[in-house]
Structures are given as structure tokens and as C-alpha cells.
mmCIF file of C-alpha atoms and ligand atoms in Angstrom:
data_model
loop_
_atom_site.group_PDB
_atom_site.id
_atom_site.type_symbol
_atom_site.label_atom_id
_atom_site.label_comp_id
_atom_site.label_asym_id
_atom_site.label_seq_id
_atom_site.Cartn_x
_atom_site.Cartn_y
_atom_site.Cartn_z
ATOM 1 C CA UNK A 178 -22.219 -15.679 18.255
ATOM 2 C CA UNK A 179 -24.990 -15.019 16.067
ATOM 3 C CA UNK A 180 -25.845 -17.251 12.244
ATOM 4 C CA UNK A 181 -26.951 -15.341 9.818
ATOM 5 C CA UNK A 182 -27.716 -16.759 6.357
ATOM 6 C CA UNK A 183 -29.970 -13.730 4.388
ATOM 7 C CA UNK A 184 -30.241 -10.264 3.596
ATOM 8 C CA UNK A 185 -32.966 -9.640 6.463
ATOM 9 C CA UNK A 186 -30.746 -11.050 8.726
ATOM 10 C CA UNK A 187 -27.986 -8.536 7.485
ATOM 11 C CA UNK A 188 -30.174 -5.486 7.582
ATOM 12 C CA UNK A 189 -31.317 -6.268 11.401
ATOM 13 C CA UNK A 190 -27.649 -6.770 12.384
ATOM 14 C CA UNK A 191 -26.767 -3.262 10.362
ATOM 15 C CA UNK A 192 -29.427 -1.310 11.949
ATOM 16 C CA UNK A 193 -29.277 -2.605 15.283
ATOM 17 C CA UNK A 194 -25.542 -1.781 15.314
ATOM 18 C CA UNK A 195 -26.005 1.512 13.350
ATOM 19 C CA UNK A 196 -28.533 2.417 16.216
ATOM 20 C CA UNK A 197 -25.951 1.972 19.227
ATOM 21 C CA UNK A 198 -23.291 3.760 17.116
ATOM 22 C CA UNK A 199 -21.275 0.095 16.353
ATOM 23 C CA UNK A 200 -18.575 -0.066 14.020
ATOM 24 C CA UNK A 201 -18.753 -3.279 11.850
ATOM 25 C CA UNK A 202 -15.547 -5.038 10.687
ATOM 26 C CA UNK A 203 -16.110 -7.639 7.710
ATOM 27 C CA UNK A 204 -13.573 -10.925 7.121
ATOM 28 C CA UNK A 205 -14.980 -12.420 3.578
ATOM 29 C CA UNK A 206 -13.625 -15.922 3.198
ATOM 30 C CA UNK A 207 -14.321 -19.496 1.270
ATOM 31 C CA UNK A 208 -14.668 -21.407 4.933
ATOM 32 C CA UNK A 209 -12.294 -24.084 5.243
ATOM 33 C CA UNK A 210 -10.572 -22.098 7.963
ATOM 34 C CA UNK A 211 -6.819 -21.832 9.209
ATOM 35 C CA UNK A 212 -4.577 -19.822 10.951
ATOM 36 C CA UNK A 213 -4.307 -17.313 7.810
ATOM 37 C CA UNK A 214 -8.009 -16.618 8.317
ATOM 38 C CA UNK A 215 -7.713 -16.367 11.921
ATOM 39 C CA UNK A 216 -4.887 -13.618 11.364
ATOM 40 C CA UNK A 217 -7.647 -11.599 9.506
ATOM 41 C CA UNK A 218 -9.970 -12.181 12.308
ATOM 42 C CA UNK A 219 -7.719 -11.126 15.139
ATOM 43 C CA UNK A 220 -6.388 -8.090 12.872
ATOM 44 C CA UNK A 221 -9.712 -6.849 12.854
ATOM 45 C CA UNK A 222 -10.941 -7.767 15.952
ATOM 46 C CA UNK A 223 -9.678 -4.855 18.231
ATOM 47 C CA UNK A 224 -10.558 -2.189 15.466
ATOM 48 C CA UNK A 225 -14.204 -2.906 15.345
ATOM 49 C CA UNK A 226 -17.820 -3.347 18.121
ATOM 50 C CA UNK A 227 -19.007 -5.978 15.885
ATOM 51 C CA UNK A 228 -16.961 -7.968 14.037
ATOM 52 C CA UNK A 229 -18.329 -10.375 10.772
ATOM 53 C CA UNK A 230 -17.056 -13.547 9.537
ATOM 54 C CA UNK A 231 -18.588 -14.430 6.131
ATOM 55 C CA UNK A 232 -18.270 -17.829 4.871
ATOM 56 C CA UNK A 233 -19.165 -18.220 1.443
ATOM 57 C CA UNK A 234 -17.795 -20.283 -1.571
ATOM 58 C CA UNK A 235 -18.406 -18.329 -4.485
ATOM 59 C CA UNK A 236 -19.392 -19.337 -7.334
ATOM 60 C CA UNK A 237 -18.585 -17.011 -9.741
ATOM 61 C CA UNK A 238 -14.909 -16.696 -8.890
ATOM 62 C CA UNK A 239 -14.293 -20.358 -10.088
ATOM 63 C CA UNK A 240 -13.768 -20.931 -14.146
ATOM 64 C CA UNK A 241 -14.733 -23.805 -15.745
ATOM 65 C CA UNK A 242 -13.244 -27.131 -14.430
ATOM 66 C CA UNK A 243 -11.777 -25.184 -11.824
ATOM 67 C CA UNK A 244 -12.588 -26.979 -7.850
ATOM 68 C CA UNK A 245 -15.529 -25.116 -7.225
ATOM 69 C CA UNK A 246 -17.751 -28.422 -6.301
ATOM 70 C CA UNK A 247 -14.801 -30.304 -4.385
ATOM 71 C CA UNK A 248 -13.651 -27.074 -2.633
ATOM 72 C CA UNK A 249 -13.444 -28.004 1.082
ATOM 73 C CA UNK A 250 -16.162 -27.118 2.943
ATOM 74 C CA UNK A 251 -16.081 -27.880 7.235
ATOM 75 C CA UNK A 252 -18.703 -25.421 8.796
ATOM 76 C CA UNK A 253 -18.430 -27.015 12.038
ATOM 77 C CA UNK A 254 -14.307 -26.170 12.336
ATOM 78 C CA UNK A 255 -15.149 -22.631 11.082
ATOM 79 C CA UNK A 256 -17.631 -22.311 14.024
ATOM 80 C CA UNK A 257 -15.161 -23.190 16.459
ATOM 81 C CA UNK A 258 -12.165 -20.622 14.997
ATOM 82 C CA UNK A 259 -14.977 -18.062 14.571
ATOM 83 C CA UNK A 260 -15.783 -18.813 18.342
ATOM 84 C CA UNK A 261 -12.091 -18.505 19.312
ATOM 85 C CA UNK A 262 -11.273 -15.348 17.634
ATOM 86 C CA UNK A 263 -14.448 -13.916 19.364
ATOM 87 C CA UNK A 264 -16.856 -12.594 15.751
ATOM 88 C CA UNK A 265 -19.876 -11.785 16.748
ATOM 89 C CA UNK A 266 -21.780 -12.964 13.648
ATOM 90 C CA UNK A 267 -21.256 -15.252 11.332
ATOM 91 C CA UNK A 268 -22.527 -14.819 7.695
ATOM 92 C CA UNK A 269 -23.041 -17.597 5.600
ATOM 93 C CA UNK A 270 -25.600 -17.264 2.954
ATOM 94 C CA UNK A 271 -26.839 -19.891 0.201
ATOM 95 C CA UNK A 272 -25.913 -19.063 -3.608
ATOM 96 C CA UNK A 273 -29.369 -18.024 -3.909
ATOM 97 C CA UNK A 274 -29.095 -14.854 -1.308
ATOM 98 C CA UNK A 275 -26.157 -13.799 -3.092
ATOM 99 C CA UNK A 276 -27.001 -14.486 -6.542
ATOM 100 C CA UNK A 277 -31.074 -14.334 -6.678
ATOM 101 C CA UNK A 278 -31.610 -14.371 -10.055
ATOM 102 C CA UNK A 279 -28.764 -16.257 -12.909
ATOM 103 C CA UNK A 280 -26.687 -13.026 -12.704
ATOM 104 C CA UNK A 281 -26.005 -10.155 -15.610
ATOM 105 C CA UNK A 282 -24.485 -7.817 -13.633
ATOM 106 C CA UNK A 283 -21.130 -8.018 -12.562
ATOM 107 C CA UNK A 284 -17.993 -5.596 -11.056
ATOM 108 C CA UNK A 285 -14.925 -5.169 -13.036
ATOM 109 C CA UNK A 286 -11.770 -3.863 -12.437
ATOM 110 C CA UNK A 287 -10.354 -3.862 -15.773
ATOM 111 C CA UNK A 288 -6.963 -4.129 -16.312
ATOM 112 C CA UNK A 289 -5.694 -5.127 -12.998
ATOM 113 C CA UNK A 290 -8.274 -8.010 -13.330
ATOM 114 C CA UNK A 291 -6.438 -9.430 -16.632
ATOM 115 C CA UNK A 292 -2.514 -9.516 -14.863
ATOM 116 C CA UNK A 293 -0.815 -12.177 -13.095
ATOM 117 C CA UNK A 294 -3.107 -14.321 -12.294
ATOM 118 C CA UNK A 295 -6.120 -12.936 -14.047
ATOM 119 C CA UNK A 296 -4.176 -14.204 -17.359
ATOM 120 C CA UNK A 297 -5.138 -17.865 -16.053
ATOM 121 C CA UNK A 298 -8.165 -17.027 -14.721
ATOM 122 C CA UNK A 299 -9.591 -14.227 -16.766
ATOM 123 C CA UNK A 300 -13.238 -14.198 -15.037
ATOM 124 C CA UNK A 301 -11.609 -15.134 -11.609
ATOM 125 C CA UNK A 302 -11.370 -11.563 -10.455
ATOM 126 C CA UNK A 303 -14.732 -10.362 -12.054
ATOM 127 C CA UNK A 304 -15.924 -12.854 -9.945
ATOM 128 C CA UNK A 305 -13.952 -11.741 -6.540
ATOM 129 C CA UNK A 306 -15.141 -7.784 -7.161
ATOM 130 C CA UNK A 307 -18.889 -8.727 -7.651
ATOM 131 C CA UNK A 308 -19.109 -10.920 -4.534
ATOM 132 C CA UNK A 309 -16.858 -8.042 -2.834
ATOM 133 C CA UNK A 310 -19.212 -5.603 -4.201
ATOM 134 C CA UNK A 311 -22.613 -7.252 -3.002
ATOM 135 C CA UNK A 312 -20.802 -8.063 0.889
ATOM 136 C CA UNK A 313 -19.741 -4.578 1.161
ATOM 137 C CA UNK A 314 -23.734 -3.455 -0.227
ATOM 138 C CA UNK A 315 -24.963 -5.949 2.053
ATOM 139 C CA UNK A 316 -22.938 -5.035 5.507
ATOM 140 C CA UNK A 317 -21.634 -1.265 4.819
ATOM 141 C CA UNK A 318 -18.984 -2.234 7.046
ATOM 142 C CA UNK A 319 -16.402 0.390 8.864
ATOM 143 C CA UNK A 320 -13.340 -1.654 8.077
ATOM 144 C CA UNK A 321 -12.292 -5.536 5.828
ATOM 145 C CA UNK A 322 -9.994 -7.427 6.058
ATOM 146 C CA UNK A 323 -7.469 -9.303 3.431
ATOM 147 C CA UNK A 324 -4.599 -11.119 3.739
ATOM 148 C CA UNK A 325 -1.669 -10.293 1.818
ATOM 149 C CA UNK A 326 -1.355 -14.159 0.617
ATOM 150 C CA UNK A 327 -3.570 -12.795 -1.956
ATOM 151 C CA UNK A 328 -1.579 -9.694 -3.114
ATOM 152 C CA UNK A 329 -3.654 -9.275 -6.551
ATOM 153 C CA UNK A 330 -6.838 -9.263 -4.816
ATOM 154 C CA UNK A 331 -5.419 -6.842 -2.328
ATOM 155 C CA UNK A 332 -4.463 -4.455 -5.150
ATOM 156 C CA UNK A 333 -8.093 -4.963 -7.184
ATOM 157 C CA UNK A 334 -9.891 -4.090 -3.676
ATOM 158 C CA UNK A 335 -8.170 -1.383 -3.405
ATOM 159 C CA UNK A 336 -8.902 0.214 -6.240
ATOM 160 C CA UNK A 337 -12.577 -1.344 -5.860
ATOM 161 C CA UNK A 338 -13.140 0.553 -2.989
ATOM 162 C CA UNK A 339 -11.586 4.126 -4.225
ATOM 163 C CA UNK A 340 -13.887 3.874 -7.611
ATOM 164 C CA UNK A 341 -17.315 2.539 -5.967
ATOM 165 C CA UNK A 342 -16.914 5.810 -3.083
ATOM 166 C CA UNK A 343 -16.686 3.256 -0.624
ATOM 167 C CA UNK A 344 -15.372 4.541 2.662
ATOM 168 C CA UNK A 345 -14.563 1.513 3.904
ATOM 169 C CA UNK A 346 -11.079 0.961 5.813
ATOM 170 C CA UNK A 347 -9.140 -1.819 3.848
ATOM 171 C CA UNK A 348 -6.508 -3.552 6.525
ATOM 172 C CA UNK A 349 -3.669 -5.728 4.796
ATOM 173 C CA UNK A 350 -2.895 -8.843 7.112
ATOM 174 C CA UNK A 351 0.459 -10.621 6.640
ATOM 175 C CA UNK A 352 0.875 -14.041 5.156
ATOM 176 C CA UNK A 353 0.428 -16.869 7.557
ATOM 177 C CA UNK A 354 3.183 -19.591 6.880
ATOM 178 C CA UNK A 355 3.829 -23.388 8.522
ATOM 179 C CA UNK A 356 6.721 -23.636 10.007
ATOM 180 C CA UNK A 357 8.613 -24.262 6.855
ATOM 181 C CA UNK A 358 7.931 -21.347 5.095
ATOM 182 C CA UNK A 359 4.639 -22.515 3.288
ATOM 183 C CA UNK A 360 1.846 -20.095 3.302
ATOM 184 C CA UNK A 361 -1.599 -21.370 4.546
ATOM 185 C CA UNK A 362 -3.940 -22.227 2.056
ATOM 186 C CA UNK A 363 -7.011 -24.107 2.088
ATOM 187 C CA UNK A 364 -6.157 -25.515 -0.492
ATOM 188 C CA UNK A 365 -2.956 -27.227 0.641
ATOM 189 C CA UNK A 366 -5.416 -29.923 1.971
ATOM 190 C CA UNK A 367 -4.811 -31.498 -1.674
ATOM 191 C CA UNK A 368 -1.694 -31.930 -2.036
ATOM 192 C CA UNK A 369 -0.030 -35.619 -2.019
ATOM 193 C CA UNK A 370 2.412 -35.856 1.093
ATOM 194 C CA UNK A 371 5.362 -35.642 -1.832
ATOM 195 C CA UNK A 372 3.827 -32.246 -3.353
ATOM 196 C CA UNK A 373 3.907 -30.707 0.775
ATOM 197 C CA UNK A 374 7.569 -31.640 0.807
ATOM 198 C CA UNK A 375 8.161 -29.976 -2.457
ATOM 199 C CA UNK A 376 5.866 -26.462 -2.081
ATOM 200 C CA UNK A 377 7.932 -24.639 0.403
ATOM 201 C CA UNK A 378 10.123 -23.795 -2.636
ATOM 202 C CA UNK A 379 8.104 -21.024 -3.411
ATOM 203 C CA UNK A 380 8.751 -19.043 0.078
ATOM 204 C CA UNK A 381 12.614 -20.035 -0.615
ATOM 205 C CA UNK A 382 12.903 -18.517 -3.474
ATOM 206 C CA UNK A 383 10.833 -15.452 -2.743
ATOM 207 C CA UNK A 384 13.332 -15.450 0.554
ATOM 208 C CA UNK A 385 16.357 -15.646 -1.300
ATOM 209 C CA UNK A 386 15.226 -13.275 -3.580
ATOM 210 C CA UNK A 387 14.643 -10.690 -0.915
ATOM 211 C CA UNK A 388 17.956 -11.662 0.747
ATOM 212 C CA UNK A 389 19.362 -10.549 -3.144
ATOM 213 C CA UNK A 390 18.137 -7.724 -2.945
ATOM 214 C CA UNK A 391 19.008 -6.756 0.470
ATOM 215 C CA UNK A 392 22.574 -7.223 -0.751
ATOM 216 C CA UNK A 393 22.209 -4.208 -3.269
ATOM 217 C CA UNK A 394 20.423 -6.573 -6.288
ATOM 218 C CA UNK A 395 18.157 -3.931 -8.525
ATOM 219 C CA UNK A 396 18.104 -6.016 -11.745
ATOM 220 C CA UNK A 397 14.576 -6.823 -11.758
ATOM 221 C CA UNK A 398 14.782 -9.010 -15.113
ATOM 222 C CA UNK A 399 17.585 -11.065 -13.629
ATOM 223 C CA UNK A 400 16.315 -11.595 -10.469
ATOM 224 C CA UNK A 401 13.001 -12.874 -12.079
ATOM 225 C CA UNK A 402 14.942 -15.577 -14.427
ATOM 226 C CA UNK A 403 17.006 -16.384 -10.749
ATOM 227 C CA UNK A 404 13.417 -16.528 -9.072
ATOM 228 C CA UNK A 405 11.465 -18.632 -12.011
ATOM 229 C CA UNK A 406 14.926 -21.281 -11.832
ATOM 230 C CA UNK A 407 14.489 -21.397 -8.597
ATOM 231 C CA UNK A 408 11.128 -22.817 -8.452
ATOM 232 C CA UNK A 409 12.184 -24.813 -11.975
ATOM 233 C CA UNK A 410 14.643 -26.831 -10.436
ATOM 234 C CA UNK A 411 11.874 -28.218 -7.897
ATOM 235 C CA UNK A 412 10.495 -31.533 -9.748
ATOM 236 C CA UNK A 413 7.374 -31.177 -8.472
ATOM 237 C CA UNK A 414 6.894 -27.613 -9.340
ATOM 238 C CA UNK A 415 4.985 -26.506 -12.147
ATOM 239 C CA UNK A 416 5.659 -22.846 -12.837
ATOM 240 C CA UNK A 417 2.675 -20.360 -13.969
ATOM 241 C CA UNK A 418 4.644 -17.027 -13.556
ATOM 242 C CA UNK A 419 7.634 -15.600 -11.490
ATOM 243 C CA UNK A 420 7.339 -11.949 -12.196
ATOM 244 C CA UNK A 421 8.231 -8.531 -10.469
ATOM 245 C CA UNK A 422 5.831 -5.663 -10.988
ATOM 246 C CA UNK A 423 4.876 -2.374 -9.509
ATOM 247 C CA UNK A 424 3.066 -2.927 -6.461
ATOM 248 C CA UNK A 425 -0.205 -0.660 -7.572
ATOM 249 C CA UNK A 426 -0.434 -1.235 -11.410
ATOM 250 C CA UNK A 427 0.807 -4.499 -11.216
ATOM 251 C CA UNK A 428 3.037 -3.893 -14.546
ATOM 252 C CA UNK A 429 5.962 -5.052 -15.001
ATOM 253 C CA UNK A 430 9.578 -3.059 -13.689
ATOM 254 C CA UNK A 431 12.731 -3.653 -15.074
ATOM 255 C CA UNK A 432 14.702 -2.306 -11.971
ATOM 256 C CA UNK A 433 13.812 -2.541 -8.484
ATOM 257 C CA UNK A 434 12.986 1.106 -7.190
ATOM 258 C CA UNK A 435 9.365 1.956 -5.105
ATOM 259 C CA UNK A 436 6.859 -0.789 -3.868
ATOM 260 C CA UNK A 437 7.261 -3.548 -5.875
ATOM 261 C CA UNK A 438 5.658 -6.870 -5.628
ATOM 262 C CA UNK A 439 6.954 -9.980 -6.325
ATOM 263 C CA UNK A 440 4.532 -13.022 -7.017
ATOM 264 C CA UNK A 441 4.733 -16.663 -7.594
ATOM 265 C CA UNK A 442 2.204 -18.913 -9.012
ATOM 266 C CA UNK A 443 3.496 -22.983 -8.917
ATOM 267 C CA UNK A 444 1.186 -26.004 -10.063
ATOM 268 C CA UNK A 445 2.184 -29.133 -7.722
ATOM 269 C CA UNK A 446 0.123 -31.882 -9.176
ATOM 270 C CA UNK A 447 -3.133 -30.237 -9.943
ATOM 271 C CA UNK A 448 -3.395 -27.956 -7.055
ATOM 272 C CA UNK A 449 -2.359 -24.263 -7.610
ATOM 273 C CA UNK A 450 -0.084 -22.841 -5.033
ATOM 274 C CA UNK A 451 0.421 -18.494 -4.497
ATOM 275 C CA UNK A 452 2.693 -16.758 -2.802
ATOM 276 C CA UNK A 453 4.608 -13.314 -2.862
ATOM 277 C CA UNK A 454 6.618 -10.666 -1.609
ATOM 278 C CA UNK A 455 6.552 -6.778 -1.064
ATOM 279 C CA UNK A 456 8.748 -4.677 -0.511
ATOM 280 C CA UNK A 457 9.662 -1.167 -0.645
ATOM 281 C CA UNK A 458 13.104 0.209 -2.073
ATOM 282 C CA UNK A 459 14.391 3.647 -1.856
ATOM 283 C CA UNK A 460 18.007 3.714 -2.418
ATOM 284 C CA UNK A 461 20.036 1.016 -0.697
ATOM 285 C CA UNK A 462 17.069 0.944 2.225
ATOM 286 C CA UNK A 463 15.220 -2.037 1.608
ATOM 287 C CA UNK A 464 11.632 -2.988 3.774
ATOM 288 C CA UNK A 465 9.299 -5.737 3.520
ATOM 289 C CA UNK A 466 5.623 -3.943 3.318
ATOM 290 C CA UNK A 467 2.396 -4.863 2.885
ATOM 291 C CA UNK A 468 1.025 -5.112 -0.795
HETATM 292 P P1 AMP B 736 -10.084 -17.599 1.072
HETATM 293 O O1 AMP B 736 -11.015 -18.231 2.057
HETATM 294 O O2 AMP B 736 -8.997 -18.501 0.642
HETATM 295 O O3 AMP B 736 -10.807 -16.917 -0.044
HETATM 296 O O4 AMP B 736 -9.341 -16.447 1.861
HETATM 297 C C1 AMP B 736 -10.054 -15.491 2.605
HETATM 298 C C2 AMP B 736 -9.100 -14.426 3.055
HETATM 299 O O5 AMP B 736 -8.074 -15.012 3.857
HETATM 300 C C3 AMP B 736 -8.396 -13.718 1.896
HETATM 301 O O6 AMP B 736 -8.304 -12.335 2.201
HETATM 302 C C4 AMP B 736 -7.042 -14.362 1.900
HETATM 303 O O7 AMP B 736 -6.025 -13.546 1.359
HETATM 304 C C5 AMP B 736 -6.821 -14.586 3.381
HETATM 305 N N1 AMP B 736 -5.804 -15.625 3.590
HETATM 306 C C6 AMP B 736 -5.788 -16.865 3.074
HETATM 307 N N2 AMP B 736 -4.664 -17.510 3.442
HETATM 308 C C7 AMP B 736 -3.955 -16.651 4.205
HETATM 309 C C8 AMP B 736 -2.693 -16.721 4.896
HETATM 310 N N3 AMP B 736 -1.934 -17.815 4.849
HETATM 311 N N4 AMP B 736 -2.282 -15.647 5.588
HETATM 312 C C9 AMP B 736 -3.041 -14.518 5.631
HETATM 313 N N5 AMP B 736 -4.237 -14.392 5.016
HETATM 314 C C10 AMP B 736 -4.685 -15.436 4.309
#
């Protein structure tokens, strides 16, 4: 497995692997590794000859006051869950490789970037395309990866990818959960032992939603309010939004008809917890799909 920490280092890699006729498959993550990242790796791992792990907190993507300096950084773990899910290289760059100069320009997806969560985080997403933006410039990859924990981002790269002409292949992993239903998250490493007991509620009520609407439920406002009490009646839980919304625009539907995605945002304590379902609805067939 190979370190690579500038854009010299990327350029070899590219051209060497270019030259042999390689595809390259890119994971972009925070570090901080877990099974939900290790999903992305092993998703990828059979599609691609050389297969990328980037490590890289990003700045730019935290707001003010947000964790940016206490988010949890463990390079040595990462090297041993990049070494079991067999990358090849490992890219982890200082601030000053990806941001040379204080930055002015920045990507934008505007719009999509200001919903759900963007409406708590309005620079968050700005922040997420531009990094996206410079990784894909950087490694011209064949294929990324992204896990569906993150359905906004999901959507934004998406559409990222079809405006910037960017023939890269965008693969859609599914959620990673512990065994009671809560997704993995890095950050999950800060909540209190009272706040783990309490989070699952989110994956509950997203599950008890779905079972709703399994049953024939189509009411999207209604099953919204159900969704939002759901998560209420947890102490613990402090609700951002409980919404359903079309699965591309990310506006929201009043019936459920089409992809639709539905996507919880919870405060336990001071750590912000995400989590969602998607699912596709045609009539009374009802499938769980990736955002
Ligand atoms: P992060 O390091 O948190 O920025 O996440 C890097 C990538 O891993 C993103 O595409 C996330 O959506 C994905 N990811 C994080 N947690 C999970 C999970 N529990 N299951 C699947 N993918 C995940």
C-alpha cells in the first residue's frame, strides 16, 4: 500500500496507471474509519485495478463552531482497515495541498446545497462540492464511492458530476448500522453512554415508517408529523427535521408516489446524528432503493 500526501504524488500514481490501462476507484472520507467506510471500500474494490482511499478532514465543510478541530482523527486504525480492504494507495494530503492559497474559488450546487441539511449548514455543502471537485481534478478516477448514510451529499454529487462533464461512475453504498439499528458514524464516538441508548430511535422510526407504508400509507404530511413524534417522544432527542421529499430535487411531496427520500436529522447532546430512507413507490409495490 502506497502514502501519498501531494499532487506529484497523485500525478505519478495517475500516469503510471493511465499507462498500463488501470482503472482508478476513489473512496473520499474524514478518516476516523468504521465499517461504513469499509462498505465503500469493498463496494469499490472489485470494480476497479487501483483502488484510492483519501483521508482528509476538510476544512471548508465545517461552519463556524462546528467540530472541525476536535474531529477524530486515528491514522494508524485507518491504515490497518485500508490494509484489510486491500486499497492500493492511500491519499492523505495536508490543508495546504488542497487549499494552497486562502481559497476564492469554490463549487456550488445551488439549490440542492440550501435543503435539509444545507438549511443548518448553509456553507456545509459548498464546502463538500469544492473538496469533491479538486479530488476528482486531482485523481480523474473511473468510479467513487458514497454511502447512502449521507443521502444529500449523494444527491449534490450527482448532479456535481452531470454539470462539471465528469464521466466518472458514482456507486451508492448502503448504510452500515450496529446491531441495533444505529448507522455508523464517526461521530458516534461522542456521544455519552445515555445518548447511544437513546439514538437508535432514528432507524425506528424511519423503520416503522417504511413498515407504514408498506401497509398502503401514501400520506406523506402525516407520516412526517408520525415520523418527527416519533423521534420527539425520545428525551434525549433533539429534532432538526423529519421530512419526506423527492429523492432528486429534494423538495418536498405531499403523497408518496416515485423515489422519495426520507431523512432525519436528531441532536443528542451536542452531537448531530443523520439517517434516512429511500424508497421507490409505484402503486401498491413498495422497494427500498438507493438514494
Ligand atoms: P465521512 O468520513 O464521514 O465524511 O464519510 C465518508 C464516506 O463514508 C461518505 O460517503 C459517507 O456517506 C460514507 N459513510 C459514512 N458512514 C457510513 C455508513 N454507516 N454506511 C455507509 N457509508 C457510510
Amino acid at each position: 500500500m502506497e502514502w501519498i500526501s501531494d499532487a506529484t504524488g497523485v500525478r505519478r500514481v495517475v500516469s503510471r496507471a493511465r499507462a498500463r490501462q488501470l482503472t482508478i476507484g476513489l473512496v473520499p472520507t474524514m478518516g476516523a474509519l468504521h465499517a461504513g467506510h469499509a462498505a465503500l471500500l469493498s463496494a469499490l474494490r472489485p470494480q476497479v485495478d487501483v483502488l484510492v482511499l483519501s483521508v482528509f478532514v476538510n476544512p471548508t465543510q465545517f461552519g463556524p463552531g462546528e467540530d472541525f478541530d476536535t474531529y477524530p482523527r486515528d491514522l494508524a486504525a485507518d491504515a490497518a482497515w485500508a490494509e484489510a480492504a486491500r486499497v492500493d494507495v492511500v491519499f492523505h494530503p495536508d490543508a495546504s495541498v488542497m487549499y494552497p492559497v486562502p481559497p476564492q474559488t469554490f463549487v456550488e450546487v445551488q439549490g440542492l446545497d440550501r435543503r435539509l441539511e444545507g438549511a443548518v449548514r448553509p456553507t456545509h455543502f459548498r464546502g463538500v462540492a469544492t473538496v469533491v471537485s479538486k479530488l476528482l481534478n486531482l485523481w480523474t478516477p473511473d468510479a467513487v464511492a458514497f454511502g447512502q448514510k449521507d443521502a444529500q451529499q449523494v444527491v449534490l454529487v450527482r448532479r456535481l458530476l452531470q454539470e462539471m462533464l465528469w464521466p466518472t461512475r458514482l456507486v451508492v453504498v448502503p448504510t452500515v448500522r450496529e446491531p441495533d439499528g444505529l448507522a455508523q458514524s464517526s461521530r458516534n464516538a461522542y456521544l455519552s453512554p445515555a445518548e447511544r441508548a437513546a439514538a437508535p430511535v432514528l432507524h425506528r422510526a424511519l423503520s416503522d415508517l417504511e413498515q407504514a407504508v408498506r401497509g398502503g400509507a401514501r400520506d406523506a404530511r402525516r407520516l412526517s408529523a408520525e415520523l418527527a413524534r416519533a423521534i420527539q417522544g425520545e428525551p434525549l432527542a433533539q429534532l432538526d427535521y423529519a421530512v419526506v421529499v423527492d429523492a432528486d430535487t429534494l423538495e418536498p411531496v405531499p403523497i408518496m408516489a416515485g423515489r422519495v427520500l426520507v431523512a432525519v436529522a436528531a441532536r443528542f447532546g451536542a452531537t448531530r446524528l443523520l439517517d434516512n430512507c429511500c424508497l421507490n413507490i409505484s402503486g401498491a409495490d413498495v422497494q427500498a432503493v438507493m438514494p
